[in-house]
Short mmCIF file of C-alpha atoms in Angstrom, two decimals:
data_model
loop_
_atom_site.label_atom_id
_atom_site.label_comp_id
_atom_site.label_asym_id
_atom_site.label_seq_id
_atom_site.Cartn_x
_atom_site.Cartn_y
_atom_site.Cartn_z
CA MET G 1483 -15.27 -33.79 -102.46
CA SER G 1484 -17.98 -35.99 -100.37
CA HIS G 1485 -17.28 -40.21 -100.63
CA PRO G 1486 -20.91 -41.43 -99.82
CA GLU G 1487 -18.86 -45.25 -99.61
CA ALA G 1488 -18.20 -42.61 -96.00
CA SER G 1489 -21.32 -42.38 -95.15
CA GLY G 1490 -22.48 -44.26 -91.73
CA GLY G 1491 -18.87 -45.12 -90.83
CA ASN G 1492 -17.70 -42.62 -87.98
CA CYS G 1493 -14.71 -40.06 -86.88
CA THR G 1494 -13.04 -39.71 -84.20
CA GLN G 1495 -12.78 -35.75 -84.27
CA PRO G 1496 -15.69 -33.39 -83.12
CA GLY G 1497 -17.54 -31.77 -84.83
CA CYS G 1498 -17.49 -34.53 -88.28
CA PRO G 1499 -20.10 -34.15 -90.53
CA VAL G 1500 -18.10 -38.10 -92.77
CA ALA G 1501 -21.12 -40.04 -91.03
CA GLU G 1502 -23.26 -38.16 -92.47
CA THR G 1503 -22.54 -36.58 -95.31
CA GLY G 1504 -19.66 -38.29 -96.38
CA GLU G 1505 -17.20 -35.63 -96.08
CA CYS G 1506 -13.69 -35.43 -94.10
CA LEU G 1507 -13.20 -32.50 -91.62
CA ASN G 1508 -9.29 -32.29 -93.12
CA GLY G 1509 -11.04 -32.55 -96.60
CA LEU G 1510 -9.11 -36.07 -96.74
CA PRO G 1511 -10.50 -39.01 -98.59
CA PRO G 1512 -12.36 -40.99 -95.99
CA ALA G 1513 -10.09 -44.12 -96.01
CA LYS G 1514 -6.63 -41.54 -95.08
CA CYS G 1515 -8.21 -40.16 -92.60
CA PRO G 1516 -6.01 -41.36 -89.22
CA HIS G 1517 -9.45 -40.42 -87.32
CA TYR G 1518 -12.37 -42.04 -89.77
CA SER G 1519 -13.44 -45.81 -88.67
CA GLN G 1520 -15.93 -48.29 -91.46
CA GLU G 1521 -17.32 -49.02 -87.66
CA PRO G 1522 -20.32 -47.48 -86.67
CA ALA G 1523 -19.89 -45.07 -83.07
CA THR G 1524 -21.08 -46.83 -80.29
CA ALA G 1525 -20.44 -45.86 -76.75
CA GLU G 1526 -17.58 -48.62 -76.42
CA HIS G 1527 -16.08 -47.67 -79.55
CA GLY G 1528 -15.30 -44.50 -81.57
CA SER G 1529 -16.95 -41.47 -80.58
CA ALA G 1530 -15.08 -38.26 -79.32
CA GLU G 1531 -14.57 -39.81 -75.72
CA SER G 1532 -13.18 -42.87 -76.17
CA THR G 1533 -10.23 -43.69 -74.10
CA ILE G 1534 -7.07 -43.98 -75.71
CA SER G 1535 -3.64 -45.38 -73.74
CA GLY G 1536 -1.69 -41.93 -74.57
CA THR G 1537 1.94 -43.05 -72.48
CA ALA G 1538 4.85 -45.04 -73.10
CA PRO G 1539 4.24 -48.67 -70.79
CA ALA G 1540 4.58 -48.22 -67.71
CA GLY G 1541 8.20 -50.10 -67.68
CA ASP G 1542 10.29 -46.92 -68.99
CA LEU G 1543 9.36 -44.63 -66.83
CA PRO G 1544 11.00 -44.20 -63.25
CA ASP G 1545 8.80 -45.56 -60.72
CA ASP G 1546 9.62 -42.80 -58.72
CA GLN G 1547 7.76 -40.67 -61.87
CA PRO G 1548 4.19 -42.63 -62.45
CA MET G 1549 1.77 -41.07 -65.27
CA ASN G 1550 -0.58 -42.52 -64.81
CA LYS G 1551 -2.06 -42.53 -61.00
CA LYS G 1552 -3.34 -46.80 -59.82
CA LYS G 1553 -7.38 -46.77 -58.44
CA SER G 1554 -9.53 -49.28 -56.44
CA SER G 1555 -12.17 -50.40 -57.49
CA GLY G 1556 -13.22 -51.78 -55.01
CA HIS G 1557 -12.75 -55.58 -56.17
CA SER G 1558 -9.75 -54.90 -58.03
CA GLU G 1559 -6.65 -52.28 -58.51
CA GLY G 1560 -5.98 -51.63 -62.08
CA VAL G 1561 -4.68 -48.34 -64.15
CA GLU G 1562 -6.52 -45.11 -64.94
CA LEU G 1563 -5.85 -44.49 -68.79
CA PRO G 1564 -5.97 -40.78 -70.48
CA ARG G 1565 -7.42 -40.92 -73.06
CA GLY G 1566 -5.00 -39.81 -74.70
CA GLU G 1567 -6.11 -36.53 -77.03
CA ALA G 1568 -4.69 -33.07 -75.91
CA LEU G 1569 -6.09 -32.82 -72.73
CA ILE G 1570 -7.52 -29.63 -70.96
CA PRO G 1571 -7.31 -28.16 -67.81
CA ARG G 1572 -8.33 -30.38 -65.17
CA GLU G 1573 -6.66 -33.71 -66.67
CA VAL G 1574 -3.23 -30.77 -67.00
CA VAL G 1575 -3.67 -31.25 -63.53
CA ASN G 1576 -2.73 -34.41 -62.58
CA ILE G 1577 0.73 -33.90 -64.47
CA ARG G 1578 1.90 -30.71 -62.36
CA ALA G 1579 0.66 -33.00 -59.12
CA GLU G 1580 2.87 -35.38 -60.35
CA SER G 1581 6.70 -32.62 -60.84
CA LEU G 1582 7.27 -29.55 -62.42
CA PRO G 1583 5.79 -29.46 -66.07
CA ARG G 1584 7.03 -26.41 -68.12
CA LEU G 1585 3.43 -25.09 -70.11
CA VAL G 1586 4.57 -23.55 -73.08
CA VAL G 1587 2.24 -21.04 -75.50
CA ILE G 1588 2.16 -20.07 -78.29
CA ALA G 1589 0.77 -17.34 -80.18
CA GLY G 1590 0.32 -16.01 -84.04
CA PRO G 1591 -1.74 -16.46 -86.68
CA PRO G 1592 -3.42 -19.19 -89.16
CA LYS G 1593 -0.79 -20.89 -90.51
CA ALA G 1594 2.15 -19.69 -89.53
CA GLY G 1595 3.47 -22.75 -88.12
CA LYS G 1596 2.41 -23.48 -84.25
CA THR G 1597 0.84 -26.72 -84.19
CA THR G 1598 3.89 -27.81 -86.62
CA LEU G 1599 6.60 -26.47 -84.17
CA VAL G 1600 5.78 -29.05 -81.57
CA THR G 1601 5.58 -31.59 -83.84
CA SER G 1602 8.51 -31.61 -85.81
CA ILE G 1603 9.73 -31.42 -82.36
CA PHE G 1604 8.14 -34.78 -81.70
CA GLU G 1605 8.62 -36.22 -84.36
CA ALA G 1606 12.45 -35.09 -83.92
CA LEU G 1607 12.46 -36.87 -80.68
CA GLN G 1608 11.35 -40.23 -82.28
CA CYS G 1609 14.56 -40.38 -84.16
CA GLY G 1610 16.87 -40.01 -81.12
CA GLY G 1611 18.38 -37.23 -78.96
CA PHE G 1612 17.22 -34.26 -79.84
CA GLY G 1613 17.96 -30.68 -77.70
CA GLY G 1614 19.83 -33.04 -74.80
CA HIS G 1615 16.93 -35.19 -74.84
CA LEU G 1616 15.24 -38.23 -75.10
CA PHE G 1617 12.29 -39.16 -75.84
CA SER G 1618 10.43 -40.86 -71.84
CA ALA G 1619 6.23 -41.12 -73.12
CA SER G 1620 2.81 -38.74 -73.90
CA ALA G 1621 -0.45 -38.50 -71.76
CA THR G 1622 -1.39 -37.15 -75.72
CA LEU G 1623 0.35 -39.87 -77.64
CA PRO G 1624 -2.30 -40.24 -80.47
CA GLY G 1625 -3.02 -36.87 -80.40
CA LEU G 1626 0.52 -35.74 -81.00
CA GLU G 1627 0.27 -38.74 -83.59
CA GLN G 1628 -3.13 -37.18 -85.24
CA ARG G 1629 -1.32 -34.13 -85.70
CA CYS G 1630 2.34 -35.81 -87.56
CA PHE G 1631 0.15 -37.36 -89.79
CA LEU G 1632 -0.88 -35.24 -92.67
CA ASN G 1633 3.44 -34.01 -92.71
CA ARG G 1634 3.76 -38.35 -93.56
CA PRO G 1635 3.39 -39.87 -96.78
CA GLU G 1636 0.86 -42.12 -95.94
CA SER G 1637 -1.79 -39.10 -95.88
CA GLY G 1638 -1.15 -39.63 -99.98
CA LEU G 1639 -0.90 -35.72 -99.97
CA ASP G 1640 1.71 -34.31 -102.47
CA PHE G 1641 2.86 -31.90 -99.95
CA PRO G 1642 3.03 -32.15 -96.26
CA ASP G 1643 0.46 -30.12 -94.18
CA THR G 1644 -0.51 -29.77 -90.11
CA GLU G 1645 -4.53 -30.66 -89.18
CA HIS G 1646 -5.43 -27.32 -88.24
CA THR G 1647 -5.92 -26.26 -84.25
CA ARG G 1648 -9.53 -25.17 -83.96
CA SER G 1649 -10.55 -22.51 -81.82
CA SER G 1650 -12.39 -25.49 -78.32
CA ALA G 1651 -14.47 -23.77 -75.45
CA GLU G 1652 -12.15 -24.24 -72.90
CA PRO G 1653 -7.87 -24.71 -73.48
CA ARG G 1654 -5.94 -28.18 -74.91
CA PHE G 1655 -2.87 -29.00 -74.03
CA LEU G 1656 0.67 -31.58 -75.69
CA HIS G 1657 2.30 -33.67 -74.00
CA LEU G 1658 5.53 -34.92 -73.83
CA ARG G 1659 8.24 -36.14 -71.35
CA THR G 1660 11.98 -36.94 -71.92
CA ALA G 1661 15.09 -37.33 -70.07
CA LYS G 1662 17.67 -35.21 -70.02
CA GLU G 1663 21.08 -36.91 -71.37
CA GLU G 1664 23.36 -34.99 -69.26
CA PRO G 1665 22.59 -35.40 -66.73
CA PRO G 1666 20.78 -39.18 -67.37
CA GLY G 1667 18.10 -40.33 -65.88
CA THR G 1668 16.51 -36.26 -65.34
CA HIS G 1669 12.65 -36.17 -66.26
CA VAL G 1670 11.72 -32.92 -68.13
CA ASP G 1671 7.48 -32.31 -69.16
CA VAL G 1672 6.93 -30.17 -70.86
CA LEU G 1673 3.21 -29.22 -72.04
CA PHE G 1674 2.21 -26.91 -74.77
CA GLY G 1675 -0.79 -25.33 -75.42
CA ASP G 1676 -1.34 -23.81 -78.95
CA ILE G 1677 -3.33 -21.00 -79.14
CA SER G 1678 -6.71 -21.83 -82.69
CA GLY G 1679 -6.08 -18.67 -85.27
CA GLU G 1680 -9.82 -17.52 -84.69
CA ASP G 1681 -8.70 -17.42 -80.29
CA TYR G 1682 -5.42 -14.89 -81.71
CA GLU G 1683 -7.76 -12.82 -84.15
CA ASP G 1684 -9.88 -12.93 -81.32
CA ILE G 1685 -6.99 -11.50 -78.72
CA ARG G 1686 -6.26 -8.58 -81.09
CA ASN G 1687 -9.00 -6.92 -81.22
CA ASN G 1688 -10.42 -7.27 -78.15
CA SER G 1689 -8.04 -6.45 -75.30
CA GLY G 1690 -9.97 -8.60 -72.39
CA VAL G 1691 -9.45 -11.55 -74.26
CA ILE G 1692 -6.58 -12.49 -72.81
CA GLU G 1693 -7.77 -11.94 -69.12
CA ARG G 1694 -10.32 -14.39 -69.16
CA MET G 1695 -7.70 -17.05 -70.37
CA ALA G 1696 -7.02 -17.95 -66.75
CA TYR G 1697 -3.22 -21.09 -67.96
CA LEU G 1698 -1.41 -18.02 -68.98
CA SER G 1699 -0.69 -17.02 -65.46
CA MET G 1700 0.82 -20.38 -65.66
CA ALA G 1701 2.81 -20.12 -68.48
CA ASP G 1702 6.44 -20.28 -68.20
CA HIS G 1703 6.71 -19.74 -71.08
CA LEU G 1704 5.33 -17.91 -73.77
CA ALA G 1705 6.00 -18.02 -77.66
CA ILE G 1706 5.04 -15.50 -80.29
CA VAL G 1707 5.54 -16.52 -84.10
CA VAL G 1708 5.83 -14.87 -87.14
CA ASP G 1709 4.71 -16.26 -89.96
CA GLY G 1710 7.96 -16.28 -92.24
CA GLU G 1711 6.89 -17.22 -95.95
CA THR G 1712 4.75 -14.53 -95.63
CA LEU G 1713 8.30 -11.58 -95.34
CA CYS G 1714 9.13 -13.46 -98.60
CA HIS G 1715 6.64 -10.80 -100.50
CA PRO G 1716 7.31 -6.78 -100.03
CA GLY G 1717 3.69 -6.68 -100.02
CA GLU G 1718 2.84 -9.13 -97.10
CA ARG G 1719 5.90 -7.61 -94.83
CA ASP G 1720 3.83 -4.35 -93.51
CA THR G 1721 0.73 -6.44 -93.09
CA THR G 1722 2.50 -9.29 -90.97
CA ASP G 1723 4.18 -6.70 -88.52
CA MET G 1724 0.65 -4.37 -87.90
CA ILE G 1725 -0.54 -7.72 -87.07
CA SER G 1726 2.52 -9.29 -84.66
CA SER G 1727 2.60 -6.00 -82.97
CA PRO G 1728 -0.13 -5.35 -81.51
CA LEU G 1729 -0.02 -8.60 -79.67
CA MET G 1730 2.23 -8.94 -78.06
CA GLU G 1731 1.60 -5.37 -76.92
CA ARG G 1732 -1.21 -7.25 -75.76
CA PHE G 1733 0.80 -9.43 -73.31
CA VAL G 1734 2.58 -6.60 -73.10
CA ALA G 1735 -0.11 -4.61 -71.00
CA SER G 1736 -1.76 -7.77 -68.92
CA ALA G 1737 -1.13 -8.30 -66.07
CA GLU G 1738 -2.45 -11.84 -66.72
CA VAL G 1739 0.89 -13.39 -67.51
CA SER G 1740 3.90 -13.34 -64.60
CA HIS G 1741 6.69 -11.14 -65.48
CA ASP G 1742 9.15 -13.86 -65.15
CA CYS G 1743 7.91 -15.50 -67.93
CA GLN G 1744 10.75 -16.11 -70.56
CA VAL G 1745 8.60 -14.83 -73.64
CA HIS G 1746 10.46 -15.50 -77.11
CA VAL G 1747 10.33 -14.23 -80.29
CA VAL G 1748 10.13 -16.38 -82.98
CA ILE G 1749 10.57 -16.66 -87.30
CA SER G 1750 9.04 -19.44 -88.83
CA LYS G 1751 9.58 -20.89 -91.54
CA MET G 1752 13.58 -19.50 -92.41
CA ASP G 1753 14.49 -21.26 -95.13
CA LEU G 1754 11.18 -20.08 -97.08
CA VAL G 1755 12.87 -16.56 -95.97
CA GLU G 1756 16.56 -16.93 -96.82
CA HIS G 1757 15.41 -18.03 -100.45
CA ASN G 1758 13.14 -17.35 -101.53
CA GLY G 1759 12.62 -13.38 -99.50
CA GLY G 1760 16.72 -12.77 -100.40
CA GLU G 1761 18.26 -9.81 -98.12
CA ASP G 1762 15.69 -7.34 -97.92
CA ALA G 1763 13.15 -10.14 -96.46
CA LEU G 1764 15.98 -11.62 -94.12
CA ALA G 1765 16.93 -7.72 -92.91
CA PHE G 1766 12.75 -6.72 -91.90
CA ALA G 1767 13.15 -10.70 -89.90
CA SER G 1768 16.23 -9.16 -88.35
CA ASP G 1769 14.12 -6.08 -87.85
CA LEU G 1770 10.75 -6.67 -86.50
CA SER G 1771 12.24 -9.50 -84.15
CA GLU G 1772 14.71 -6.78 -82.33
CA ARG G 1773 11.07 -4.46 -81.84
CA LEU G 1774 9.48 -7.47 -80.31
CA LYS G 1775 11.98 -8.23 -78.36
CA LYS G 1776 11.99 -4.66 -77.12
CA SER G 1777 9.04 -4.14 -76.77
CA ALA G 1778 8.16 -7.97 -75.14
CA GLU G 1779 11.48 -5.94 -72.58
CA ARG G 1780 9.80 -3.13 -71.11
CA ARG G 1781 7.73 -5.47 -69.17
CA PHE G 1782 8.97 -9.54 -69.62
CA GLU G 1783 12.33 -11.01 -67.62
CA HIS G 1784 13.67 -12.79 -70.10
CA VAL G 1785 13.25 -12.22 -73.94
CA VAL G 1786 14.34 -14.28 -76.38
CA LYS G 1787 15.30 -14.61 -80.22
CA HIS G 1788 14.70 -17.13 -82.11
CA PHE G 1789 14.31 -17.65 -85.74
CA VAL G 1790 13.58 -21.80 -86.43
CA ALA G 1791 11.85 -24.23 -90.01
CA ALA G 1792 10.30 -26.43 -88.65
CA ARG G 1793 10.02 -27.90 -91.81
CA PRO G 1794 12.90 -26.48 -93.99
CA THR G 1795 12.72 -27.92 -97.61
CA GLY G 1796 15.64 -28.49 -99.72
CA ASP G 1797 18.98 -30.27 -98.02
CA GLU G 1798 18.38 -29.01 -94.60
CA PRO G 1799 17.53 -31.33 -91.49
CA SER G 1800 15.01 -33.44 -91.51
CA ASN G 1801 14.95 -32.45 -87.71
CA GLY G 1802 14.54 -28.63 -88.00
CA ARG G 1803 16.50 -25.68 -88.10
CA LYS G 1804 17.37 -24.20 -84.88
CA LEU G 1805 14.75 -26.10 -82.94
CA ASP G 1806 16.34 -28.12 -80.82
CA MET G 1807 17.35 -25.21 -79.71
CA LEU G 1808 13.78 -23.90 -79.73
CA TYR G 1809 12.96 -27.33 -77.18
CA ARG G 1810 15.91 -26.81 -74.87
CA SER G 1811 15.77 -23.77 -73.67
CA TRP G 1812 12.30 -24.39 -73.38
CA ALA G 1813 12.89 -27.40 -71.29
CA ALA G 1814 15.65 -25.85 -68.94
CA TYR G 1815 13.50 -23.03 -67.18
CA CYS G 1816 10.85 -22.63 -65.28
CA ARG G 1817 8.77 -20.26 -63.38
CA PRO G 1818 10.26 -19.98 -59.98
CA LEU G 1819 7.65 -21.00 -56.99
CA PRO G 1820 6.13 -18.66 -54.85
CA ALA G 1821 7.88 -18.11 -51.73
CA GLN G 1822 5.31 -19.95 -48.97
CA GLU G 1823 4.16 -17.50 -45.71
CA GLY G 1824 7.05 -17.80 -43.65
CA ASP G 1825 9.86 -19.14 -45.00
#
């Protein structure tokens, strides 16, 4: 729906037509969209390239693990802040230079709940300890908040939703830094790469697409997400199988993903599977996950199954079902560094 009064305003999302047509890219009334501003875009304000601080206050971080690099301007020393949106590969290099981040690549069909996994973990960490970790900082804090907006009452939506991951020319990564509760003071950086639904379809239809995704060679974790909601409908189960199994085969056959990358078979929306699908749906979910696991084990050393509900309905805890165990496993494992010559 067009909102003429929004014409001339500004949106920080690339490709949003609100300034010209008054239509929000997310389908929201512009005034309710977190990306929209009534002020026109200028070089200093409101452009997609604006620099935003995306970390917690500097005092919250240990001195030996700075999130921001200092740089000299010739007259005074300042702090270079991240943009706050999803990181591009050259920005990931800075984090990799400071620590050994866990790189998690998440693949699955559109609306399977890939981004919701990440945003639900982020929101659960805001409430205290989660999976043995406490929230410490993020170089993509505004980006995470934007993706959480449609899940909140402020969005004005009748039912919670998550912003769709759009295909882009280069990969994008969300970042979390958490502190282990035991032993205290130990920090872990986790980077999340979400393969968009469009790119997912390209992978299924073209075996050469994976080889062009160079960042997969650095992945510590590969999560294949199966949309549990489709398992509630007998007519959709075979289609879901025909989507998920070839995708796993693509990754098994690709040399781009290391054999010591930990693979996770994730059945999402398990609350819907149980409440709406019945025993047949549960049995199909168990059988499909086991077949995907066995397929992955032909090449990968570590394969784990997860049955989760990132945004459960009813009386279940609001921080999700089994997400704490999923995040704990992502934060715990980092691929061994390659041996140096002479070691």
